[in-house]
XYZ file of C-alpha atoms in Angstrom:
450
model
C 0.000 0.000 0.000
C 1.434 3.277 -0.935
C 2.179 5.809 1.858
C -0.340 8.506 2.744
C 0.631 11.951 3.370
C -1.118 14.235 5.965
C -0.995 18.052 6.179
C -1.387 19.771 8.755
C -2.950 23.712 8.522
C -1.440 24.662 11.396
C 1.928 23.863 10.089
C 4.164 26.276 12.303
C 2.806 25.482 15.772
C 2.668 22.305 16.400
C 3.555 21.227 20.276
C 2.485 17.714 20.155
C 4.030 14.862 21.413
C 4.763 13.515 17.598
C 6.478 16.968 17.140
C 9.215 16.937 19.401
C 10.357 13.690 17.652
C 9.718 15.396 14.379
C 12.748 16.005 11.798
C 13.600 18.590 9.289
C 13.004 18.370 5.375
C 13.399 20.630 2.392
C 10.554 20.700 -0.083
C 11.665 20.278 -3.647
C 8.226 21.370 -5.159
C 9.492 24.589 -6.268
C 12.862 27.092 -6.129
C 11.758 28.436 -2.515
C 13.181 25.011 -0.999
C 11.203 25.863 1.961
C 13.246 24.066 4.475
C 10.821 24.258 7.825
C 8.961 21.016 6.818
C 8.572 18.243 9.879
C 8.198 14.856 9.693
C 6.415 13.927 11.988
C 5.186 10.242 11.206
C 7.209 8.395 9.052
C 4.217 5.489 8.991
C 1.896 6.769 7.433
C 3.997 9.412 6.242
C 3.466 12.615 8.370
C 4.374 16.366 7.257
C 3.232 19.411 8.805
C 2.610 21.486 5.161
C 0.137 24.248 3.954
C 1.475 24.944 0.244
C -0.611 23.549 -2.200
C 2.305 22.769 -4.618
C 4.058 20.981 -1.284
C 0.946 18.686 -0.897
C 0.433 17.805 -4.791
C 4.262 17.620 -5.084
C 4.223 14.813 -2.288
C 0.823 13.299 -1.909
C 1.311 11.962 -6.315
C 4.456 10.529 -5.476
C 3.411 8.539 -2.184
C 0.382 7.420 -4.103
C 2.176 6.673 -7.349
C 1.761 2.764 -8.062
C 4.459 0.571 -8.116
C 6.328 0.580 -11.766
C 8.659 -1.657 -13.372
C 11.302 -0.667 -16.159
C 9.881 -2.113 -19.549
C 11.593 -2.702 -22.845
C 9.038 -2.103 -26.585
C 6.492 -2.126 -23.512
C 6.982 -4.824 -22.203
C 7.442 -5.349 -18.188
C 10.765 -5.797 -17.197
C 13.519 -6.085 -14.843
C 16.485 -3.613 -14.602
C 19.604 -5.455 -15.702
C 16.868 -6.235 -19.042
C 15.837 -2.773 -19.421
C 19.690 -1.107 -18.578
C 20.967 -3.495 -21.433
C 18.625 -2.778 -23.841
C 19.519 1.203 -23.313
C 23.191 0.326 -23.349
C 22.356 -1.000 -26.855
C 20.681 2.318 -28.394
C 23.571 4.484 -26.902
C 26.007 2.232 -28.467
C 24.319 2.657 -31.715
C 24.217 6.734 -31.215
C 26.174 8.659 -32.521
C 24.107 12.319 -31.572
C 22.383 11.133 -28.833
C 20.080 14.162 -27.269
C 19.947 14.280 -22.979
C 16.904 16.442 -22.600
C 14.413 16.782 -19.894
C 16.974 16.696 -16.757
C 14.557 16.608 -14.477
C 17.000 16.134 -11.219
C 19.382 17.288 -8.247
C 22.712 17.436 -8.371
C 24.194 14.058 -7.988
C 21.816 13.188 -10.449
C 23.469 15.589 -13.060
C 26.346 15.027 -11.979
C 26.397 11.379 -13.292
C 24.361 12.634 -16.292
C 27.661 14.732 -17.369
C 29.905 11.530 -17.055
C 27.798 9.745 -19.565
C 27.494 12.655 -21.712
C 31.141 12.767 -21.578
C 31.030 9.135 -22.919
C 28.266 9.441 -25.617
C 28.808 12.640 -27.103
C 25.718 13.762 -26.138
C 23.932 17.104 -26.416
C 22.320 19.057 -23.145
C 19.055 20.750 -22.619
C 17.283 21.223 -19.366
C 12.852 20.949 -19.885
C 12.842 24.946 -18.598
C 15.791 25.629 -20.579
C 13.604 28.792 -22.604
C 13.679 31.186 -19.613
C 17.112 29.814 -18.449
C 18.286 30.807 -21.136
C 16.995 34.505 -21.464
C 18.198 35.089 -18.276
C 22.164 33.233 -18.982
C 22.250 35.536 -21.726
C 21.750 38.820 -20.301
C 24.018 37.694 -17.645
C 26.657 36.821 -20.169
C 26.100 40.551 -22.027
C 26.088 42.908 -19.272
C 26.189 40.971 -15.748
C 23.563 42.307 -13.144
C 22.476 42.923 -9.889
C 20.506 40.331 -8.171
C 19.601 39.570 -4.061
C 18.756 36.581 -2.003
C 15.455 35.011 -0.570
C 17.214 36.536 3.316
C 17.635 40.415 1.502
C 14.160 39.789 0.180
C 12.868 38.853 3.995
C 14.797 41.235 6.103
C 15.388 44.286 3.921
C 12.907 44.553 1.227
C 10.776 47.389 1.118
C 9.055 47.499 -2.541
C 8.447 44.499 -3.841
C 7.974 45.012 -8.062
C 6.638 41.960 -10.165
C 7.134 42.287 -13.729
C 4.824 39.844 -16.024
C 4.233 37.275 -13.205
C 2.203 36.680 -10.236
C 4.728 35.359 -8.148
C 2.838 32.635 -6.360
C 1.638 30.818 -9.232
C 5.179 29.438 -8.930
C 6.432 29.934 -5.504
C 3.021 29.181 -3.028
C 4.612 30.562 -0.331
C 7.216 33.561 -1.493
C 4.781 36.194 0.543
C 4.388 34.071 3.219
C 7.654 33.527 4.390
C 9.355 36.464 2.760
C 6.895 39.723 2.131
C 4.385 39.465 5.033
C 6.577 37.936 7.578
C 6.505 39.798 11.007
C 10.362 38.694 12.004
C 13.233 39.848 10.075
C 16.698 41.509 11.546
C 15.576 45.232 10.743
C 12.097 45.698 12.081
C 11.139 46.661 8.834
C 7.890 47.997 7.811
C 5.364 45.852 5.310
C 6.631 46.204 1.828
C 4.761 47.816 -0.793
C 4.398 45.508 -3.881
C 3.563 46.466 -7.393
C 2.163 44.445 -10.235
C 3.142 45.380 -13.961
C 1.834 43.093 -16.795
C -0.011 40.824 -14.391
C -3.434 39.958 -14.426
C -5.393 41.517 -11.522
C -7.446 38.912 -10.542
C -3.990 37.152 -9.666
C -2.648 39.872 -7.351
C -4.553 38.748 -4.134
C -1.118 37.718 -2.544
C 0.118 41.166 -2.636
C -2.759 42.490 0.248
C -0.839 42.728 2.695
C -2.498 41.411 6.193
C -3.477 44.612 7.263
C -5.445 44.763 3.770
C -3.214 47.254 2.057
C -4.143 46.920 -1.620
C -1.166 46.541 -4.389
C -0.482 48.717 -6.883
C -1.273 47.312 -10.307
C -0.575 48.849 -13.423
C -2.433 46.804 -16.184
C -0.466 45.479 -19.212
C 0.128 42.458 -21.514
C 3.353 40.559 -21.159
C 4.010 41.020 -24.942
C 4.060 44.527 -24.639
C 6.748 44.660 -22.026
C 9.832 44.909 -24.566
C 7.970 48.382 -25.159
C 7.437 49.174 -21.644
C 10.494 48.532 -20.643
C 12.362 50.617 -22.802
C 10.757 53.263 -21.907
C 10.974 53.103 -18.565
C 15.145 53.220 -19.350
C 14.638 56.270 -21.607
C 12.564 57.992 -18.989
C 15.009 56.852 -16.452
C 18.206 58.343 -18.454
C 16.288 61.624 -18.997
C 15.602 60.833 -22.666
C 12.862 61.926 -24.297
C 11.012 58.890 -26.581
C 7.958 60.540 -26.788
C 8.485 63.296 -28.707
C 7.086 65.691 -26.155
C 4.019 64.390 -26.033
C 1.975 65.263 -22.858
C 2.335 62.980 -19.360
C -1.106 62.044 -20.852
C -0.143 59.998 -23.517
C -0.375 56.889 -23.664
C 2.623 53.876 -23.811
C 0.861 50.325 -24.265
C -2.460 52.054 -22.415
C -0.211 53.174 -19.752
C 0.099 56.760 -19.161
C 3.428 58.610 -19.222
C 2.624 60.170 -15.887
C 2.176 56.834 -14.073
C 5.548 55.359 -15.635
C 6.835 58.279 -14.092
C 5.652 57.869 -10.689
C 6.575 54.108 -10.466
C 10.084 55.367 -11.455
C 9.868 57.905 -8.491
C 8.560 55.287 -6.277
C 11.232 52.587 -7.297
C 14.202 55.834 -6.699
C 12.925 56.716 -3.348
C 12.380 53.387 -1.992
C 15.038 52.284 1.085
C 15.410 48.640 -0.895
C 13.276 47.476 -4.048
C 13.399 43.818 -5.551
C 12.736 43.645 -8.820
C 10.866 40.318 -9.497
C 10.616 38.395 -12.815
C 9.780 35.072 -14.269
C 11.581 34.843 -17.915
C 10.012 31.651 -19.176
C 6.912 34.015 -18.999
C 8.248 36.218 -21.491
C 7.078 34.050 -24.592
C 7.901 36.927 -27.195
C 10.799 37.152 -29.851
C 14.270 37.760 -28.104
C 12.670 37.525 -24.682
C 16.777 38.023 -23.610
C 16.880 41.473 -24.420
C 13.540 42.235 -22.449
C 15.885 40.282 -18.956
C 18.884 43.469 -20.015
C 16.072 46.072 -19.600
C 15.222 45.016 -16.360
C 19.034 44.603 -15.687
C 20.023 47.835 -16.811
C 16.715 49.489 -15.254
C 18.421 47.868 -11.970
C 22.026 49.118 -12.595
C 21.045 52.688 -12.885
C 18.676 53.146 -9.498
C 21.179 50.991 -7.982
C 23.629 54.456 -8.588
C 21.701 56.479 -5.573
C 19.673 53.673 -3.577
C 19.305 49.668 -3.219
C 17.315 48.160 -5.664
C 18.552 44.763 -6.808
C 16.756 41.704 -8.747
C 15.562 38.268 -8.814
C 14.865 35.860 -11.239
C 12.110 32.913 -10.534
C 13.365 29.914 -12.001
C 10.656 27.518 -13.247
C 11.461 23.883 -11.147
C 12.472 20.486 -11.902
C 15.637 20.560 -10.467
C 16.796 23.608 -13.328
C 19.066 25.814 -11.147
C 20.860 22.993 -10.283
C 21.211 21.666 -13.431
C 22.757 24.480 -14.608
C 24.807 25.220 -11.392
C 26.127 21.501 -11.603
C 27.056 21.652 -15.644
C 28.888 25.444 -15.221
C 31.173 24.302 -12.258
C 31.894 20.890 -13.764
C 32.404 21.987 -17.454
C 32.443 25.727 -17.975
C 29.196 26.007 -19.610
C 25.458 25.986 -18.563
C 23.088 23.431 -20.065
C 22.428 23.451 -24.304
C 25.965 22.358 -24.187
C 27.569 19.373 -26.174
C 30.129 16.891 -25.283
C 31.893 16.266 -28.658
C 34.990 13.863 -29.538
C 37.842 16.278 -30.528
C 37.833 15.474 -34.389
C 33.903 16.250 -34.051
C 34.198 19.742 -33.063
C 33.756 23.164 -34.176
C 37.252 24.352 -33.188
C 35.515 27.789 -33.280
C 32.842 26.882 -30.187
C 35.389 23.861 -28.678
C 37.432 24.123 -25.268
C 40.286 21.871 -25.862
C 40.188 21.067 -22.229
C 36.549 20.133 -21.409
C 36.333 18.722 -25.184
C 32.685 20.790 -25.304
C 30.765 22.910 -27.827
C 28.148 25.456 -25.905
C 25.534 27.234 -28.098
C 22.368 28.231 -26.405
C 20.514 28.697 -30.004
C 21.135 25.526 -31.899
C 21.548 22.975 -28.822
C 18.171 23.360 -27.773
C 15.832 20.345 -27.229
C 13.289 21.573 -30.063
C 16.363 22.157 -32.272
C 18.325 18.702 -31.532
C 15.534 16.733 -31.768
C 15.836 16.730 -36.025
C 19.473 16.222 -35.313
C 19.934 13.486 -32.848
C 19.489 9.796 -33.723
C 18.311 8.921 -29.837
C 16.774 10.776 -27.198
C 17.224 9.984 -23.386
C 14.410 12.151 -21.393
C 14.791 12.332 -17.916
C 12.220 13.397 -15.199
C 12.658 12.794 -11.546
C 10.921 15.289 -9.611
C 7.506 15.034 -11.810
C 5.678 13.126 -14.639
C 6.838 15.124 -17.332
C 6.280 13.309 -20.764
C 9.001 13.119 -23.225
C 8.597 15.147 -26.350
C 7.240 13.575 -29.606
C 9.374 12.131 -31.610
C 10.180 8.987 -33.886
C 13.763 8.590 -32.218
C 14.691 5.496 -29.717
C 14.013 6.956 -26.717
C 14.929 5.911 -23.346
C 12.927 7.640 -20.084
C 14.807 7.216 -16.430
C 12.056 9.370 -14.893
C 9.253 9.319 -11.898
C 7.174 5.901 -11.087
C 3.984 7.685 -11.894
C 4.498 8.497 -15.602
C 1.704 7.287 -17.694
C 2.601 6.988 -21.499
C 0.424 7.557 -24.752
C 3.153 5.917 -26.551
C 5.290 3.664 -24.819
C 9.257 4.082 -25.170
C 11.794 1.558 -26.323
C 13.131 1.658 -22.560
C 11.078 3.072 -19.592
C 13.184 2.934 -16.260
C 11.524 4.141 -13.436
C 13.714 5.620 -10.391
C 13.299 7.262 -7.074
C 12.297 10.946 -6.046
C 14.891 13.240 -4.579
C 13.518 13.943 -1.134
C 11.283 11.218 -0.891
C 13.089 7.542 -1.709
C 16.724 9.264 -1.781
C 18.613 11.946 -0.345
C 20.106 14.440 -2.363
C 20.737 17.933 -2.488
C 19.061 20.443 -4.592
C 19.826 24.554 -5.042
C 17.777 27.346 -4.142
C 16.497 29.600 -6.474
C 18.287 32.080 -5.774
C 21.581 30.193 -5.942
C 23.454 31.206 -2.624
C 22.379 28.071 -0.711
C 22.494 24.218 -1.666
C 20.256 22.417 0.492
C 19.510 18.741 1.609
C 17.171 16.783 0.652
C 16.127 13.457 2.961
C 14.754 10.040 2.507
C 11.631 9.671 3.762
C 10.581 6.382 3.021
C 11.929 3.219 2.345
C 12.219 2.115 -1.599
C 13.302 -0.558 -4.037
C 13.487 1.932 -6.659
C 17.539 2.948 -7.476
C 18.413 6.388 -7.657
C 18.923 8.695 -11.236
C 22.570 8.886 -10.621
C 22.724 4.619 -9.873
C 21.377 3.838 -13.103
C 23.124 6.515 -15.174
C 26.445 4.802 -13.663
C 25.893 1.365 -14.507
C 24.390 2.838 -18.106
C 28.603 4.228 -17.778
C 29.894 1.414 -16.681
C 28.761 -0.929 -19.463
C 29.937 1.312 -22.029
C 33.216 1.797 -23.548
């Protein structure tokens, strides 16, 4: 019988007997890693949790049947099913590691087989990864951390996203909390480009309405620019009145939200880039950066990027330390390379363009998809594929190899980064399992090939 999971409302309170005996856990369900989670029964599983992402994160894994790996479709056992993959990457020469739904030991062995197989890297969320890598790589910026956000924020501004949608609990813990180190007044929080009937998290408990200032996302490129011109004194409107109008916005309001964000004590400047679902997204990320860099001259104003889950910051954390690049990289045999995109050293090509999954998938000749943390379906496609992913996913069309594995912070430990990428956290075993880890069945996939 699978193990049931109980929340508790009154998650932060609890003084009963189970609780003293309780232990610590960090939640993987999203980039928060909200690490004040108790276990507080192990049988039935017990966890003191109030997010709804938290409870559908762990209540479909503890309910998730029992799976075994399966080869054309067929039930399986591993050694079967880890031979018959061995055999398609043997036959690859372009194989394509997409999904990378993991932690970082999982990636970690998913670089050593790359390194083997030649194979090309792309994360699920790769799209607003890589808006964001590329700004960064252009111009740098300015960013904070989730304890900034909690004990010195003052204005919170959301551009194009809700917040919550993604992070349940980012005003709970960090925007209405009553401790932080500075006494600080409630922040002020301000909506652009986000659909009103979404902004009920910013009320702040003593029913202080946000400020919203109605937009579409795809008219944000605009918006921002302007904002920068206004900003740097320019003059883009050809002296048209404070009337006029910028994407139904009027000139006078972008002007007082620039007055607000200059006189603020500390503003964090919030975005979600796999939001941004417009042409060259990237250059929308260097408006905000640059918007940032130039308050940041007479007060404190610094940003943060959402990240979008499954394991993608540390992905991409994991793949920069251990091989200079972030994921849409390549591992390439030296007399494969473009000597143009190649370091000699890491034998890699990096090209955050042509190496995505979309792209790859018309040039790859298998596709291993890989999704730990949730049921995400592979892509599509008429390659041999091979899935090492969650116990619950359900297929349309079954895969040449399906090898089902543990989740990280339920049937494995493992440690996962937080969003903000100044803290790698652990994440604990909770129950007992006879499903193997990612990073055990990527190594004996290594091990059995030359």
């Amino acid at each position: 019988m699978a193990s049931r999971l109980i929340y508790v409302a009154e998650s932060y309170s609890m003084q009963s007997k189970d609780s003293e005996k309780s232990i610590s856990i960090s939640c993987p369900a999203c980039g928060l890693l909200c690490d004040d989670l108790r276990l507080v029964s192990a049988s039935p599983i017990k966890l003191n949790i109030s997010c709804t992402k938290g409870v559908a994160f762990f209540e479909y894994t503890l309910n998730a049947a029992p799976r075994q790996p399966s080869v054309a479709g067929q039930a399986t056992d591993l050694n079967t099913a880890i031979q018959a993959a061995v055999t398609i990457l043997k036959q690859s020469q372009t194989p394509l590691f997409a999904g990378l739904g993991t932690e970082v030991q999982g990636m970690r062995a998913i670089l050593q087989l790359a390194n083997k197989t030649g194979a090309t890297l792309d994360h699920m969320h790769s799209e607003g990864m890589i808006r964001n890598t590329l700004a960064l790589q252009n111009s740098g910026w300015q960013n904070t951390t989730l304890t900034e956000v909690k004990n010195r924020a003052t204005v919170i501004f959301a551009i194009g996203t809700d917040i919550v949608s993604s992070h349940p609990r980012f005003f709970e813990k960090l925007v209405w909390n009553s401790e932080s180190l500075f006494n600080k007044p409630r922040p002020e929080v301000i909506y652009l480009a986000v659909d009103e009937k979404n902004t009920t998290a910013g009320i702040s408990p003593e029913g202080k309405k946000p400020w919203i200032i109605p937009a579409e996302i795809k008219q944000l490129p605009e918006i921002m620019n302007v904002l920068n011109a206004l900003l740097n004194q320019k003059n883009p409107l050809h002296k048209k009145t404070p009337d006029a109008l910028i994407c139904g916005i009027a000139v006078a309001t972008l002007l007082a939200l620039l007055e607000k964000l200059k006189s603020a004590q500390y503003v964090v400047v919030v975005w979600a880039a796999g939001n941004f679902k417009f042409s060259q997204a990237e250059l929308t990320v260097q408006s905000i950066i640059q918007l940032i860099a130039k308050i940041n001259e007479t007060t404190r104003i610094a940003g943060l990027p959402l990240n979008a889950g499954d394991g993608d910051v540390s992905v991409n954390n994991t793949s920069t330390w251990l091989s200079g690049y972030p994921i849409r990289s390549r591992h390439v045999k030296l007399g494969d390379a473009n000597p143009e995109n190649i370091n000699q050293n890491q034998q890699l090509e990096y090209d955050p363009h042509h190496f995505s999954c979309q792209q790859q998938l018309k040039n790859s000749d298998a596709l291993i998809w890989i999704s730990t943390f949730n049921a995400q379906l592979p892509p599509n496609c008429s390659l041999p594929t091979i899935v090492i992913g969650h116990p619950s996913l359900q297929f349309e069309r079954m895969p040449d190899v399906f090898i089902p594995v543990g989740v990280p912070g339920i049937d494995h430990a493992g440690t996962q980064f937080r969003m903000d990428n100044v803290v790698a956290l652990p994440l604990k075993k909770l129950r007992q399992s006879d499903l193997p880890s990612l990073s055990q069945v990527i190594q004996l996939l290594t091990d059995e090939l030359p």
